[in-house]
PDB file with SEQRES, HELIX, SHEET and CRYST1 records, atoms N, CA, C and O in Angstrom:
SEQRES   1 A   16  MET ASP LYS ILE ASP SER PHE ILE PRO PHE PHE SER PHE          
SEQRES   2 A   16  PHE PHE PHE                                                  
HELIX    1 AA1 ASP A    2  PHE A   15  1                                  14    
CRYST1    1.000    1.000    1.000  90.00  90.00  90.00 P 1           1          
ATOM      1  N   MET A   1     -15.263  -1.524  18.506  1.00  0.00           N  
ATOM      2  CA  MET A   1     -14.295  -0.430  18.365  1.00  0.00           C  
ATOM      3  C   MET A   1     -13.110  -0.632  19.304  1.00  0.00           C  
ATOM      4  O   MET A   1     -12.294   0.268  19.505  1.00  0.00           O  
ATOM      5  N   ASP A   2     -13.035  -1.813  19.864  1.00  0.00           N  
ATOM      6  CA  ASP A   2     -11.928  -2.109  20.788  1.00  0.00           C  
ATOM      7  C   ASP A   2     -10.612  -2.200  20.017  1.00  0.00           C  
ATOM      8  O   ASP A   2      -9.552  -1.831  20.522  1.00  0.00           O  
ATOM      9  N   LYS A   3     -10.705  -2.690  18.805  1.00  0.00           N  
ATOM     10  CA  LYS A   3      -9.489  -2.828  17.996  1.00  0.00           C  
ATOM     11  C   LYS A   3      -8.962  -1.461  17.579  1.00  0.00           C  
ATOM     12  O   LYS A   3      -7.752  -1.238  17.534  1.00  0.00           O  
ATOM     13  N   ILE A   4      -9.862  -0.568  17.281  1.00  0.00           N  
ATOM     14  CA  ILE A   4      -9.461   0.782  16.885  1.00  0.00           C  
ATOM     15  C   ILE A   4      -8.769   1.488  18.044  1.00  0.00           C  
ATOM     16  O   ILE A   4      -7.773   2.188  17.864  1.00  0.00           O  
ATOM     17  N   ASP A   5      -9.318   1.290  19.231  1.00  0.00           N  
ATOM     18  CA  ASP A   5      -8.744   1.917  20.425  1.00  0.00           C  
ATOM     19  C   ASP A   5      -7.313   1.423  20.657  1.00  0.00           C  
ATOM     20  O   ASP A   5      -6.461   2.154  21.160  1.00  0.00           O  
ATOM     21  N   SER A   6      -7.078   0.200  20.288  1.00  0.00           N  
ATOM     22  CA  SER A   6      -5.745  -0.385  20.482  1.00  0.00           C  
ATOM     23  C   SER A   6      -4.820   0.005  19.329  1.00  0.00           C  
ATOM     24  O   SER A   6      -3.595  -0.020  19.452  1.00  0.00           O  
ATOM     25  N   PHE A   7      -5.432   0.359  18.225  1.00  0.00           N  
ATOM     26  CA  PHE A   7      -4.647   0.719  17.042  1.00  0.00           C  
ATOM     27  C   PHE A   7      -4.258   2.195  17.047  1.00  0.00           C  
ATOM     28  O   PHE A   7      -3.237   2.590  16.483  1.00  0.00           O  
ATOM     29  N   ILE A   8      -5.098   2.998  17.700  1.00  0.00           N  
ATOM     30  CA  ILE A   8      -4.849   4.448  17.765  1.00  0.00           C  
ATOM     31  C   ILE A   8      -3.465   4.745  18.352  1.00  0.00           C  
ATOM     32  O   ILE A   8      -2.703   5.491  17.738  1.00  0.00           O  
ATOM     33  N   PRO A   9      -3.117   4.198  19.497  1.00  0.00           N  
ATOM     34  CA  PRO A   9      -1.805   4.450  20.100  1.00  0.00           C  
ATOM     35  C   PRO A   9      -0.663   3.939  19.219  1.00  0.00           C  
ATOM     36  O   PRO A   9       0.415   4.531  19.167  1.00  0.00           O  
ATOM     37  N   PHE A  10      -0.924   2.839  18.536  1.00  0.00           N  
ATOM     38  CA  PHE A  10       0.107   2.254  17.671  1.00  0.00           C  
ATOM     39  C   PHE A  10       0.348   3.126  16.437  1.00  0.00           C  
ATOM     40  O   PHE A  10       1.480   3.308  15.988  1.00  0.00           O  
ATOM     41  N   PHE A  11      -0.750   3.654  15.908  1.00  0.00           N  
ATOM     42  CA  PHE A  11      -0.663   4.513  14.721  1.00  0.00           C  
ATOM     43  C   PHE A  11      -0.059   5.861  15.082  1.00  0.00           C  
ATOM     44  O   PHE A  11       0.702   6.451  14.315  1.00  0.00           O  
ATOM     45  N   SER A  12      -0.419   6.333  16.272  1.00  0.00           N  
ATOM     46  CA  SER A  12       0.079   7.629  16.731  1.00  0.00           C  
ATOM     47  C   SER A  12       1.599   7.562  16.940  1.00  0.00           C  
ATOM     48  O   SER A  12       2.326   8.510  16.645  1.00  0.00           O  
ATOM     49  N   PHE A  13       2.041   6.445  17.442  1.00  0.00           N  
ATOM     50  CA  PHE A  13       3.477   6.275  17.700  1.00  0.00           C  
ATOM     51  C   PHE A  13       4.247   6.137  16.384  1.00  0.00           C  
ATOM     52  O   PHE A  13       5.383   6.592  16.255  1.00  0.00           O  
ATOM     53  N   PHE A  14       3.597   5.500  15.420  1.00  0.00           N  
ATOM     54  CA  PHE A  14       4.235   5.297  14.120  1.00  0.00           C  
ATOM     55  C   PHE A  14       4.234   6.587  13.294  1.00  0.00           C  
ATOM     56  O   PHE A  14       5.145   6.857  12.512  1.00  0.00           O  
ATOM     57  N   PHE A  15       3.171   7.370  13.503  1.00  0.00           N  
ATOM     58  CA  PHE A  15       3.031   8.619  12.758  1.00  0.00           C  
ATOM     59  C   PHE A  15       3.955   9.699  13.312  1.00  0.00           C  
ATOM     60  O   PHE A  15       4.459  10.556  12.586  1.00  0.00           O  
ATOM     61  N   PHE A  16       4.154   9.625  14.603  1.00  0.00           N  
ATOM     62  CA  PHE A  16       4.991  10.619  15.248  1.00  0.00           C  
ATOM     63  C   PHE A  16       6.462  10.240  15.149  1.00  0.00           C  
ATOM     64  O   PHE A  16       7.322  10.968  15.642  1.00  0.00           O  
TER      65      PHE A  16                                                      
END                                                                             
């Protein structure tokens, strides 16, 4: 789940 943890901030920034 390390990749998800790194993707969460990226997705959050893209979504916001």
